[in-house]
mmCIF file of C-alpha atoms in Angstrom:
data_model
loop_
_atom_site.group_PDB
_atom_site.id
_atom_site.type_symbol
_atom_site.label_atom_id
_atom_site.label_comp_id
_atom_site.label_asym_id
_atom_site.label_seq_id
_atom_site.Cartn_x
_atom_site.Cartn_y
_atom_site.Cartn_z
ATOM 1 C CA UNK K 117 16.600 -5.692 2.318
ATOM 2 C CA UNK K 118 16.832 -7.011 -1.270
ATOM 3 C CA UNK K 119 19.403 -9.887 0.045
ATOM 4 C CA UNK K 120 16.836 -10.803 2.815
ATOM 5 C CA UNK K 121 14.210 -10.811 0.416
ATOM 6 C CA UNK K 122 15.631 -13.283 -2.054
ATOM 7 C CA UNK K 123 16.863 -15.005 1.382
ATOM 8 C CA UNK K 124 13.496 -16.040 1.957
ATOM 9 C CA UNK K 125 12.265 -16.645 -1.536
ATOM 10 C CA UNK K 126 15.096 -19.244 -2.069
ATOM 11 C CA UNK K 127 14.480 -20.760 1.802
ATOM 12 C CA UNK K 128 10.717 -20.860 0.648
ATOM 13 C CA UNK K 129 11.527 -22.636 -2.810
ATOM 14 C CA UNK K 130 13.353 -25.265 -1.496
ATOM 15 C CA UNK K 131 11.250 -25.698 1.727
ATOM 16 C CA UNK K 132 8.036 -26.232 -1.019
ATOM 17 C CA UNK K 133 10.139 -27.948 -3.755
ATOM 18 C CA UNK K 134 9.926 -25.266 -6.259
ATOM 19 C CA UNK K 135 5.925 -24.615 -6.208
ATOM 20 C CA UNK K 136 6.630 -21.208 -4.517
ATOM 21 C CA UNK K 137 8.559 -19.807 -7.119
ATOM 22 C CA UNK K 138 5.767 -20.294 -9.857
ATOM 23 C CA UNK K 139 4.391 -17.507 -11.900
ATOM 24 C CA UNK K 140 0.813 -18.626 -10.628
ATOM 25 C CA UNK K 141 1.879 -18.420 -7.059
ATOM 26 C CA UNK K 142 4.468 -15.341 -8.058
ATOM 27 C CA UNK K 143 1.393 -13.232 -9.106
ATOM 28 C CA UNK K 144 -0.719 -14.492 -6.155
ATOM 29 C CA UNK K 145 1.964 -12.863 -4.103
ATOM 30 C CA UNK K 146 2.028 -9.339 -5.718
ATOM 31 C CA UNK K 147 -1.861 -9.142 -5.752
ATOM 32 C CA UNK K 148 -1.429 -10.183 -1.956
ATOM 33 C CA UNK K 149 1.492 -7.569 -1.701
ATOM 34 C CA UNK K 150 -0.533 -4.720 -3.590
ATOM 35 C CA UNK K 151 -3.324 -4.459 -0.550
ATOM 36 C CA UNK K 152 -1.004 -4.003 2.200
ATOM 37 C CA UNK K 153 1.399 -1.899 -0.565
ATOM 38 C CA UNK K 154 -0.867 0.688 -0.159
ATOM 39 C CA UNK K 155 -1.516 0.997 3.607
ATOM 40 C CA UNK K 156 2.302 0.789 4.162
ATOM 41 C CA UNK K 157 2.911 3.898 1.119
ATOM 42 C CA UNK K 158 0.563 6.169 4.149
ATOM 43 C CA UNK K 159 1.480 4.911 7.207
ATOM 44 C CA UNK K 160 5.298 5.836 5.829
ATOM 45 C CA UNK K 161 3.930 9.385 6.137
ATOM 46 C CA UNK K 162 2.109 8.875 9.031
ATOM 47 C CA UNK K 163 5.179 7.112 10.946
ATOM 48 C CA UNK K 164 7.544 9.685 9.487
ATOM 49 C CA UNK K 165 5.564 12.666 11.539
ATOM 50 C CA UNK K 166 6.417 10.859 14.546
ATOM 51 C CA UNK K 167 2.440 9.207 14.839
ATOM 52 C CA UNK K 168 1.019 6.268 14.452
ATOM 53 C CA UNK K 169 -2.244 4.551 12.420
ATOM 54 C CA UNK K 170 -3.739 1.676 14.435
ATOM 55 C CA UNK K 171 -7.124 1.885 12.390
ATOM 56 C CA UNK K 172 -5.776 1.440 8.391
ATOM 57 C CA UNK K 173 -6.836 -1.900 8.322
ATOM 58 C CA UNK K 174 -10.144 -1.282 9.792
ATOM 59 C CA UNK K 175 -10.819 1.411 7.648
ATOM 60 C CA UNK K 176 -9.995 -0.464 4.632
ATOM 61 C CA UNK K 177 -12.607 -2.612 5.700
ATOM 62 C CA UNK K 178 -15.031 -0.388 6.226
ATOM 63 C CA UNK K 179 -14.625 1.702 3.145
ATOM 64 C CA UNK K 180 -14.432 -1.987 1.164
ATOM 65 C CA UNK K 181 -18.079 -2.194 2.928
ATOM 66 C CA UNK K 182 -19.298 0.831 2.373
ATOM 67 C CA UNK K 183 -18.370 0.801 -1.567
ATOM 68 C CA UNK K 184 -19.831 -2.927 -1.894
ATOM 69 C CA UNK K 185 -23.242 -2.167 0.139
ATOM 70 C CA UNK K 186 -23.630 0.782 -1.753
ATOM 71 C CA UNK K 187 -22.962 -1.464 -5.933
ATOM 72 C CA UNK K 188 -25.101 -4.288 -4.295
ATOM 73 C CA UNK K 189 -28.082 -2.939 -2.104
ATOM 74 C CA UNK K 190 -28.066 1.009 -2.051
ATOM 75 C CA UNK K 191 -27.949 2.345 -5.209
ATOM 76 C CA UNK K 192 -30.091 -0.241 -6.595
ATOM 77 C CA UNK K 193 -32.999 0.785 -4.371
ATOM 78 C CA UNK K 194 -32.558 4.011 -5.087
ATOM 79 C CA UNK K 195 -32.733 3.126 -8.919
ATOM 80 C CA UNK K 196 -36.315 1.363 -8.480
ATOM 81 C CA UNK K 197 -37.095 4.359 -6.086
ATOM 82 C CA UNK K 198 -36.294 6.901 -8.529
ATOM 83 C CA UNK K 199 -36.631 5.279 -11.700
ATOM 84 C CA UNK K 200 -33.416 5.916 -13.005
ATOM 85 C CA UNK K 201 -31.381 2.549 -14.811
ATOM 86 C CA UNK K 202 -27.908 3.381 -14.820
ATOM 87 C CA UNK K 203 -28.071 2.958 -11.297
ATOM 88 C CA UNK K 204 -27.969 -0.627 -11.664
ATOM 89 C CA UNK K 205 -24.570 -2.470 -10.791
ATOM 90 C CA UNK K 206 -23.151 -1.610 -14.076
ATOM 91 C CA UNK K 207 -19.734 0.596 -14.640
ATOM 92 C CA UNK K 208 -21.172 3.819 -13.574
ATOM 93 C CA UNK K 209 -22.671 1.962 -9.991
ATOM 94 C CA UNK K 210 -18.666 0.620 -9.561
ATOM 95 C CA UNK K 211 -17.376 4.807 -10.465
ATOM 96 C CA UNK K 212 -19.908 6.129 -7.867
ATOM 97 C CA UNK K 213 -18.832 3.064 -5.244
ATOM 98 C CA UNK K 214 -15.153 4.269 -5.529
ATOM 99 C CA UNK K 215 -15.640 7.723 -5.382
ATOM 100 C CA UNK K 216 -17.550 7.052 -2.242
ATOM 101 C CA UNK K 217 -15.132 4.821 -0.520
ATOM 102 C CA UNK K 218 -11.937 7.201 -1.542
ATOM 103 C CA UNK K 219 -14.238 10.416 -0.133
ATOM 104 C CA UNK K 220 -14.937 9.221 2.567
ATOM 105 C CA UNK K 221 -11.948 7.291 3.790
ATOM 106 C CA UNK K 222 -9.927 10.677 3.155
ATOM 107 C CA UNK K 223 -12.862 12.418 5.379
ATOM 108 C CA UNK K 224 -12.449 10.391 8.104
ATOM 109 C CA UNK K 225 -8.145 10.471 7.568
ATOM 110 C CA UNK K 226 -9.077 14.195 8.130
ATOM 111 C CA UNK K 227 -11.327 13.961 11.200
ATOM 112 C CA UNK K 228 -8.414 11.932 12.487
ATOM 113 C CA UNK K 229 -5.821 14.089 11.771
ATOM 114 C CA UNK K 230 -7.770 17.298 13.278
ATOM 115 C CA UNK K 231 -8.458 15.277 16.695
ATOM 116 C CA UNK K 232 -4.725 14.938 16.325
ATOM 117 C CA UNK K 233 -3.581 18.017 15.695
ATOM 118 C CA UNK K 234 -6.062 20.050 17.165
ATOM 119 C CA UNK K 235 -7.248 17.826 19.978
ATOM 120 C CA UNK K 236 -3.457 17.426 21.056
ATOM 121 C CA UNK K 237 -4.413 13.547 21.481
ATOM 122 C CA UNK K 238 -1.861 10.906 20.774
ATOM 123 C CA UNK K 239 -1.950 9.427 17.639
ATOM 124 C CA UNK K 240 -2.162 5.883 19.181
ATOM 125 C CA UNK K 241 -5.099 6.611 21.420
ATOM 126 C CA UNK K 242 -6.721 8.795 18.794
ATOM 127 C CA UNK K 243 -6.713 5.604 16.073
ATOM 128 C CA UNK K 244 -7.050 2.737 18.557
ATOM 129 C CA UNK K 245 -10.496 4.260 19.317
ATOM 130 C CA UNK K 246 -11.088 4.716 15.465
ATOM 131 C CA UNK K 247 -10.102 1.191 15.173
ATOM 132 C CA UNK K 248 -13.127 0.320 17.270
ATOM 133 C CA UNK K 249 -15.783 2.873 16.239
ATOM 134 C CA UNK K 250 -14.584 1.763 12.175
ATOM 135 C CA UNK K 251 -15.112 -2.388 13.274
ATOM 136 C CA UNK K 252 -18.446 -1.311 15.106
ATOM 137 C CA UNK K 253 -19.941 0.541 11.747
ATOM 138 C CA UNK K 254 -18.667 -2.521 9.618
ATOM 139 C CA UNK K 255 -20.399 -4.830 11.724
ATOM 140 C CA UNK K 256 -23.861 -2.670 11.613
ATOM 141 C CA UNK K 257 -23.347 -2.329 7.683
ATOM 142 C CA UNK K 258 -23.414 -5.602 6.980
ATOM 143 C CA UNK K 259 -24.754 -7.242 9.834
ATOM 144 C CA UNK K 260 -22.396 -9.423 10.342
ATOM 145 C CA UNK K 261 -22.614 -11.466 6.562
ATOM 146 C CA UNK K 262 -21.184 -11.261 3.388
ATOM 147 C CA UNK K 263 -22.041 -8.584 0.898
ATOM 148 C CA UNK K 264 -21.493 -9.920 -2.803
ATOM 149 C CA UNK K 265 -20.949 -10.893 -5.614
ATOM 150 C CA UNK K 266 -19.832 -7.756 -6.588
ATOM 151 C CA UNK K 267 -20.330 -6.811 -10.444
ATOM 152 C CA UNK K 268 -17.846 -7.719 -13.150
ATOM 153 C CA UNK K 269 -16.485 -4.286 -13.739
ATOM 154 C CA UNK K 270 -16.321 -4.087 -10.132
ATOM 155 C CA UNK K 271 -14.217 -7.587 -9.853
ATOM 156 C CA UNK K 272 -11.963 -6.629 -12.392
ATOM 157 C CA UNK K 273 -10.345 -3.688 -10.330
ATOM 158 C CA UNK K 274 -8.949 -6.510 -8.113
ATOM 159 C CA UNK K 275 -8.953 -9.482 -10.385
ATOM 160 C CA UNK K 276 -8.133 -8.028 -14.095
ATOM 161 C CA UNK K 277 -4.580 -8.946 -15.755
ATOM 162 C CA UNK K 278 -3.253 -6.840 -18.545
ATOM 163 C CA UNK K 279 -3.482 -8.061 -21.934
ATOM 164 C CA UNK K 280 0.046 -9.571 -22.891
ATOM 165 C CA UNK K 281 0.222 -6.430 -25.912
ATOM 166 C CA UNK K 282 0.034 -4.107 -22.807
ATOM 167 C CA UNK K 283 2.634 -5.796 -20.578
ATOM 168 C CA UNK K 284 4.957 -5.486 -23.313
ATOM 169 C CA UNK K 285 4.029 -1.796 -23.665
ATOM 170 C CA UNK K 286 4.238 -1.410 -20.289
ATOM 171 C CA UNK K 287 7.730 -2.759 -19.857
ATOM 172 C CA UNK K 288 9.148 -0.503 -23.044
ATOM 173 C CA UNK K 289 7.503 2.370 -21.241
ATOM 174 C CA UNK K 290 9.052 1.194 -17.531
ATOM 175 C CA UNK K 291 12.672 0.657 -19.276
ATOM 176 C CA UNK K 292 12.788 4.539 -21.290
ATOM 177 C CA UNK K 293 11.614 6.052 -17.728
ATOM 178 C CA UNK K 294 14.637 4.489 -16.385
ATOM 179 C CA UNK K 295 17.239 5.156 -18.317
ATOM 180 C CA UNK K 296 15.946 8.834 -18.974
ATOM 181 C CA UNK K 297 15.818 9.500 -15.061
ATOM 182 C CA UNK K 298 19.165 7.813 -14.916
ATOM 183 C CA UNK K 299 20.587 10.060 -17.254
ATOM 184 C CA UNK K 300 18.901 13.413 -16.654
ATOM 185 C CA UNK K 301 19.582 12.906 -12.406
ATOM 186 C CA UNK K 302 23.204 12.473 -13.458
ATOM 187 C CA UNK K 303 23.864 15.410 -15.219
ATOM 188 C CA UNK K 304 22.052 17.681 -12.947
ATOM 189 C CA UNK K 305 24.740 16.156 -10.358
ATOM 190 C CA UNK K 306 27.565 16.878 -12.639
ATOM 191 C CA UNK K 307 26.087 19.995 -13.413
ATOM 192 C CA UNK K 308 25.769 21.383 -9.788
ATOM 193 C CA UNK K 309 28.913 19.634 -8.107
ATOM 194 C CA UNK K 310 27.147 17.027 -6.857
ATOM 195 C CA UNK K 311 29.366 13.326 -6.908
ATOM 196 C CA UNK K 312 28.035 11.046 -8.959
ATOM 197 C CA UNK K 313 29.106 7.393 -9.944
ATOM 198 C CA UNK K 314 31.756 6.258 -12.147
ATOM 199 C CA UNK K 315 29.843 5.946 -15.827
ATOM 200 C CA UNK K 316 30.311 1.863 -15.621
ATOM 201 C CA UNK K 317 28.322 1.676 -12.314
ATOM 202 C CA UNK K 318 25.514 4.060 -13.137
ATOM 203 C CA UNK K 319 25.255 1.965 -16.622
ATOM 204 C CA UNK K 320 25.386 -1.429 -14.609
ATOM 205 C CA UNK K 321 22.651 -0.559 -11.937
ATOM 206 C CA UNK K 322 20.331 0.804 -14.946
ATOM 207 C CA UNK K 323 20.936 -2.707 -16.318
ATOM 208 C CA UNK K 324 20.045 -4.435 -13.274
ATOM 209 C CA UNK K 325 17.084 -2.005 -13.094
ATOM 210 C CA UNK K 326 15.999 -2.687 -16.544
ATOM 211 C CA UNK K 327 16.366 -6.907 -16.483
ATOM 212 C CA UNK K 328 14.221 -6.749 -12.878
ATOM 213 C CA UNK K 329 10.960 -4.934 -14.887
ATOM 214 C CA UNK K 330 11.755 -7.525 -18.783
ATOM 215 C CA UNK K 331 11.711 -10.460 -15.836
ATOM 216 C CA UNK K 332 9.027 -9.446 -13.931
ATOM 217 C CA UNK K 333 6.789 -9.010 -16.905
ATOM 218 C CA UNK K 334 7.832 -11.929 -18.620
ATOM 219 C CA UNK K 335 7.115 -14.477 -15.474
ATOM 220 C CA UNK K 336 3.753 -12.608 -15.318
ATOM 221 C CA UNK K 337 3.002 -13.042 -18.615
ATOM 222 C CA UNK K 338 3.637 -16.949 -18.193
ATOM 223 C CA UNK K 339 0.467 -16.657 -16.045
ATOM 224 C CA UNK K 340 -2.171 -14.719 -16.928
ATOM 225 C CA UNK K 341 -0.434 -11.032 -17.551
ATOM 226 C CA UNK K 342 0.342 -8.238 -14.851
ATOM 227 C CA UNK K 343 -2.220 -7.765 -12.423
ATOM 228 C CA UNK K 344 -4.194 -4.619 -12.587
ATOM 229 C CA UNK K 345 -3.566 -4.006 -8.608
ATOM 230 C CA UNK K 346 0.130 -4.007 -9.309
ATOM 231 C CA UNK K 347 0.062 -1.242 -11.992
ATOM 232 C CA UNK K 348 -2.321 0.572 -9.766
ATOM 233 C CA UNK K 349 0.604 0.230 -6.930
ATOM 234 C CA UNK K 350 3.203 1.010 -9.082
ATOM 235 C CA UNK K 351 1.600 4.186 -10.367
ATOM 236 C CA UNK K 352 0.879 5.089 -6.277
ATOM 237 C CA UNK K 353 4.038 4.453 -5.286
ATOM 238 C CA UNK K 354 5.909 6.516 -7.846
ATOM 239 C CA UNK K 355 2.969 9.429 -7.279
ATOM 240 C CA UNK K 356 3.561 9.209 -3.271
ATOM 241 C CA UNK K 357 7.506 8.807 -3.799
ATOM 242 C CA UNK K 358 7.376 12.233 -5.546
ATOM 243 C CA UNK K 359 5.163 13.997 -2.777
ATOM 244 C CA UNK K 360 7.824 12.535 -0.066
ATOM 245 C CA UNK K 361 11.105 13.272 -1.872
ATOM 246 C CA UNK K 362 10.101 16.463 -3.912
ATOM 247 C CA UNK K 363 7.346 18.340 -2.244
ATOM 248 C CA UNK K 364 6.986 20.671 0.588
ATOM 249 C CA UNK K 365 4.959 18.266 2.514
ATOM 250 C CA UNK K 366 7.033 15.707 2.207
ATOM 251 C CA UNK K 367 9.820 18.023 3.578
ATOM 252 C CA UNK K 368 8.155 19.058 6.386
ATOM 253 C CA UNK K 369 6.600 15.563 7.242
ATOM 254 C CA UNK K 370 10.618 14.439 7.855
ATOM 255 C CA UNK K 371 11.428 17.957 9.724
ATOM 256 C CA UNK K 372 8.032 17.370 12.068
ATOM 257 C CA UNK K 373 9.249 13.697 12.809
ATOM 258 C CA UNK K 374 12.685 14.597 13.134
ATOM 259 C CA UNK K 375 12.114 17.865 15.186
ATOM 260 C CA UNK K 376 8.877 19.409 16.083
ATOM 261 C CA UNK K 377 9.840 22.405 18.138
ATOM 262 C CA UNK K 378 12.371 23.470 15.372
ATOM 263 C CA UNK K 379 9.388 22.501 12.639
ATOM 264 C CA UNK K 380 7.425 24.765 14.197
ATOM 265 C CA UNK K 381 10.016 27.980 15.010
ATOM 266 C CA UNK K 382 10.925 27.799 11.461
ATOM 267 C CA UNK K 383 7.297 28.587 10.369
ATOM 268 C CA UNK K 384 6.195 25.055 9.549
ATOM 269 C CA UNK K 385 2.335 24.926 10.118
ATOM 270 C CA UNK K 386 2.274 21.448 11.819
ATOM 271 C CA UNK K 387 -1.625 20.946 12.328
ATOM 272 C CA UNK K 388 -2.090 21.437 8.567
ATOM 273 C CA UNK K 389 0.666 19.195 7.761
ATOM 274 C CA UNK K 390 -0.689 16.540 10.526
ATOM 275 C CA UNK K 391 -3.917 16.790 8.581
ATOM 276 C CA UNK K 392 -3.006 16.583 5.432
ATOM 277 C CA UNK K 393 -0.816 13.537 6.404
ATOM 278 C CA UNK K 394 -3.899 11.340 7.780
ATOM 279 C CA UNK K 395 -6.299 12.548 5.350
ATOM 280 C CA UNK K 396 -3.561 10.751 2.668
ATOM 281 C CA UNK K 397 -3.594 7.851 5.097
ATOM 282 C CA UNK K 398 -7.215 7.452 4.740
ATOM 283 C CA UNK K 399 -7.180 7.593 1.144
ATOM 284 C CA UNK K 400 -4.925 5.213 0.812
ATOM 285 C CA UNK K 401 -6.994 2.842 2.948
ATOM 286 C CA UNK K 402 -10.273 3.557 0.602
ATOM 287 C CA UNK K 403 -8.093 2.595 -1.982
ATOM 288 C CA UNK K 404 -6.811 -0.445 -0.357
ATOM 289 C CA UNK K 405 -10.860 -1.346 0.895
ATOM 290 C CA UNK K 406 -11.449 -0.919 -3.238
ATOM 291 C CA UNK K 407 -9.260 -3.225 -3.978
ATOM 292 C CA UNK K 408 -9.198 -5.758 -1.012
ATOM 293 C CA UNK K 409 -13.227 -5.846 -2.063
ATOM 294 C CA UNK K 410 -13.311 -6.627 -5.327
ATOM 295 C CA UNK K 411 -10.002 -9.071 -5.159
ATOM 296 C CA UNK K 412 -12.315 -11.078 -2.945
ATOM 297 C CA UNK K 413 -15.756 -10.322 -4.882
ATOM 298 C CA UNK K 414 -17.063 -9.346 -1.395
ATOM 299 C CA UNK K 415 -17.062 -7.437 1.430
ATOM 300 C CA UNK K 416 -16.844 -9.151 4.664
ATOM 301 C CA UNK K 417 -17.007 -7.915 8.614
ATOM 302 C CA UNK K 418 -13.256 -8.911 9.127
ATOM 303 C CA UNK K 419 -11.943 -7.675 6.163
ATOM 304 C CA UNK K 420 -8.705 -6.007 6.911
ATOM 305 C CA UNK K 421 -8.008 -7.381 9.762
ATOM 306 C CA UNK K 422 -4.555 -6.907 11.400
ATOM 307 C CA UNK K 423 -3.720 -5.154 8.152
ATOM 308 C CA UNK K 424 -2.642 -2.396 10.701
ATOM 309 C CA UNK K 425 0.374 -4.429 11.786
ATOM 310 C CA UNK K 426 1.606 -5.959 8.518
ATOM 311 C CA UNK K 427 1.872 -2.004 7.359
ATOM 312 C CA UNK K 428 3.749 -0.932 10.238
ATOM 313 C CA UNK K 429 5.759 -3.969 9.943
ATOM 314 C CA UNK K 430 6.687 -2.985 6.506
ATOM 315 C CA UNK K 431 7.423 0.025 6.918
ATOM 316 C CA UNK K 432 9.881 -0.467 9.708
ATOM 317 C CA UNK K 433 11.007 -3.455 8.234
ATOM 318 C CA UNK K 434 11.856 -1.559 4.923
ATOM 319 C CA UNK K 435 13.625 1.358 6.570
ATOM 320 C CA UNK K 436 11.464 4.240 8.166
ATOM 321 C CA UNK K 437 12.320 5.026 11.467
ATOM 322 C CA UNK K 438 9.931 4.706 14.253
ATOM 323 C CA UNK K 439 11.515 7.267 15.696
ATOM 324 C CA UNK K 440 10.352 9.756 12.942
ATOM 325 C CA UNK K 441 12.180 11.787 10.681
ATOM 326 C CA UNK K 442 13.098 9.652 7.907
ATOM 327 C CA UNK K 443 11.107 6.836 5.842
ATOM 328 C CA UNK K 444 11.218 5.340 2.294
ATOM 329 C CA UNK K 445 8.486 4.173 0.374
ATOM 330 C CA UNK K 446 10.079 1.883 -2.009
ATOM 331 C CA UNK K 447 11.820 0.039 0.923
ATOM 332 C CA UNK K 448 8.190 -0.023 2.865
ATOM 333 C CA UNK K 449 7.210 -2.048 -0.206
ATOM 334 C CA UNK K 450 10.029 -4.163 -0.462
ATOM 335 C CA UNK K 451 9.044 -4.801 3.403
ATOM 336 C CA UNK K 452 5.348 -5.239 2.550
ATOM 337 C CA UNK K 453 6.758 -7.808 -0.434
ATOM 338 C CA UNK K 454 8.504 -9.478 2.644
ATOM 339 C CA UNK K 455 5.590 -9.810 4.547
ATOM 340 C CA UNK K 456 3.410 -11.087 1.870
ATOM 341 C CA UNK K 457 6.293 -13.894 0.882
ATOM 342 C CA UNK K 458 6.383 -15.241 5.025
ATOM 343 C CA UNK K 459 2.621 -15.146 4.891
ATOM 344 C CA UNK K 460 2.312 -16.796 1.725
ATOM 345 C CA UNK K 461 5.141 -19.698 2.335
ATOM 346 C CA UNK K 462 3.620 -20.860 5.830
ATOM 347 C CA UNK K 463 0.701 -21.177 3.854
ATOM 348 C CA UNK K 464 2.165 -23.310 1.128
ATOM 349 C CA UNK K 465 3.610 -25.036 4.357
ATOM 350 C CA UNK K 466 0.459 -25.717 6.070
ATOM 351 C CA UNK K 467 2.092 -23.939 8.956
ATOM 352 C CA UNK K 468 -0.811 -23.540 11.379
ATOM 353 C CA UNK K 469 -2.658 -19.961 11.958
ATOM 354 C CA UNK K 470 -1.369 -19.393 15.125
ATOM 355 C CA UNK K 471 2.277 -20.054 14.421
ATOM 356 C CA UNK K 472 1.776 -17.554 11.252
ATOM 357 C CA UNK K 473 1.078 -15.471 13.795
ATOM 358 C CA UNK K 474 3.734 -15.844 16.539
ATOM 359 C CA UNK K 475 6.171 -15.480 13.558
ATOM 360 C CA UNK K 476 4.881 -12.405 12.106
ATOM 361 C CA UNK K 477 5.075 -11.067 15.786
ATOM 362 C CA UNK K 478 8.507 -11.457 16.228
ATOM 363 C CA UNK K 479 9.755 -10.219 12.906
ATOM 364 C CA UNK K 480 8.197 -6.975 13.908
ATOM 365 C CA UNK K 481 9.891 -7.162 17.414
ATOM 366 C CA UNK K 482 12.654 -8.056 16.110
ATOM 367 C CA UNK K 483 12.613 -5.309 13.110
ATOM 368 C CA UNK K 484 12.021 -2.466 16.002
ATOM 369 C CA UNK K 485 14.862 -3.630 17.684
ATOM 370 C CA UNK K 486 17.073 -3.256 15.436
ATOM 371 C CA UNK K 487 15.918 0.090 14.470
ATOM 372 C CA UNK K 488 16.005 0.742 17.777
ATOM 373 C CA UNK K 489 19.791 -0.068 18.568
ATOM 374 C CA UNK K 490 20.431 1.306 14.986
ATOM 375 C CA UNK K 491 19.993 4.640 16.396
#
């Protein structure tokens, strides 16, 4: 996947004489990334079970309406209703507009998940309906215009870089993580019997490691700094990646995908696992609403549109099986990363809409197929 990746990045560089490989452009790409990162981190769960999540991108869209409607028209009427100032679109307005759009984004993952596993109706049907009923309410929201500008403090949760003192601090932090989970995961190996790598391999890979986060912050840096989405990705990613590998739902999400009958005669209560899995889905997609909202400084009615696909696409493309029973979140970013790069080089192109299209189409035909035969 990493080959493939820097496949494209070098076919892109030379098909737009350089430009694509900018650190403007580079950053562009990782704030475009960061939106669809999250959607793909859930629907790894989600795919993993063995289900499917045709409505993430419409519920991103929703909750991005929901949070903006509520920093630009509700709460101030309720201010000069009540009286009260620090209702205003201020920092407190922007808290209570996330809260809102993370609440109820996991509310509705969990009246998903119950018609799911409760209802006994197929994931697919189940969110295809949602997909519908969530484009319907964003619609009667806004009626159909844009709601905006959103407030600075607001903006800055999609827009914000940090300060270059911060990067750096960042990056120091990013390099002792590595080499102390290199080190501590290879003794406990030695230490229980596990294999592990000859010493000169482990060393080399933490190098690698270790130059990938010093480069990435540095081409930032010759920008504006690292965007605040990013870090917010990056501290997701390594939250969810922890819940997958190391917790008990993250077992039983693989044993439900892989085998439900045997899931469920070895005690595994799959309804509450179901549920718990699309309620994290639909947090994820407040999250990514958040963030798609104030990246744009507005919410629109087709916000997050066929964000659904790019996240299954990225997911499949980096690895999880849509089969169920196995998934990986770093390669479903990797595979988000990829989708982000084809969208934003036929761009650069001038490649027309529809043939961005077509082309994102086929990768993911082509991606299932392989997963398909790979089985």
């Amino acid at each position: 996947m990493v080959f493939a990746l820097l496949a494209i990045w070098v076919t892109l560089a030379i098909a737009t004489q350089g430009t694509f490989l900018e650190p403007r452009n580079l950053s562009n790409l990782f704030r475009q990334t960061a939106i669809n990162g999250y959607l793909a981190i859930g629907m790894v769960f989600v795919i993993t079970a063995g289900h499917i999540d045709l409505s993430v991108g419409a519920l991103a869209g929703l909750t991005g309406a929901i949070a903006a409607m509520l920093q630009i028209k509700w709460l101030p009427a309720l201010s000069a209703h009540v009286r009260v100032a620090w209702l205003q679109p201020g920092w407190p307005s922007t808290l209570i507009a996330v809260a809102a759009a993370l609440i109820i984004g996991t509310m509705i993952g969990i009246w998903q998940g119950v018609w799911v596993a409760h209802g006994q109706v197929p994931a697919f049907i189940v969110t295809l309906g949602g997909l519908l009923v969530f484009r319907g309410s964003i619609l009667g929201i806004t009626k159909g215009i844009n709601i905006g500008p959103m407030d600075p403090s607001f903006q800055s949760l999609g827009q914000a870089y940090l300060s270059h003192t911060a990067g750096i601090a960042l990056a120091a932090v990013a390099v002792a993580l590595i080499v102390w989970f290199t080190v501590a995961s290879r003794r406990n190996k030695i230490k229980y019997g596990f294999p592990a790598r000859p010493l000169w391999s482990e060393a080399l890979l933490t190098a690698i490691y270790c130059v990938l986060v010093v480069g990435f912050v540095v081409i930032m840096h010759r920008y504006r700094g690292v965007p605040l989405p990013v870090i917010f990705l990056i501290i997701m990613a390594a939250l969810c990646s922890f819940v997958f590998k190391r917790t008990q739902l993250g077992r039983y999400t693989c044993a439900i995908g892989g085998n439900l009958e045997a899931a469920r005669l070895s005690g595994v209560n799959v309804r509450r696992v179901i549920v718990q899995i699309f309620a994290l889905m639909g947090a994820l997609s407040g999250i990514a609403g958040v963030i798609l909202t104030a990246r744009l400084n507005a919410a629109t009615a087709n916000a997050g549109n066929q964000f659904e696909l790019n996240a299954i696409a990225a997911c499949v493309i980096g690895g999880t099986s849509l089969q169920g029973g196995s998934g990986s979140i770093p390669g479903a970013l990797l595979g988000a990363l990829v989708m982000a790069s084809i969208d934003n080089g036929l761009s650069m192109l001038n490649v027309e809409a529809f043939w961005q299209q077509i082309i994102k189409g086929l990768i993911l035909m082509v991606a299932v197929l392989m997963d398909v035969k790979s089985r």
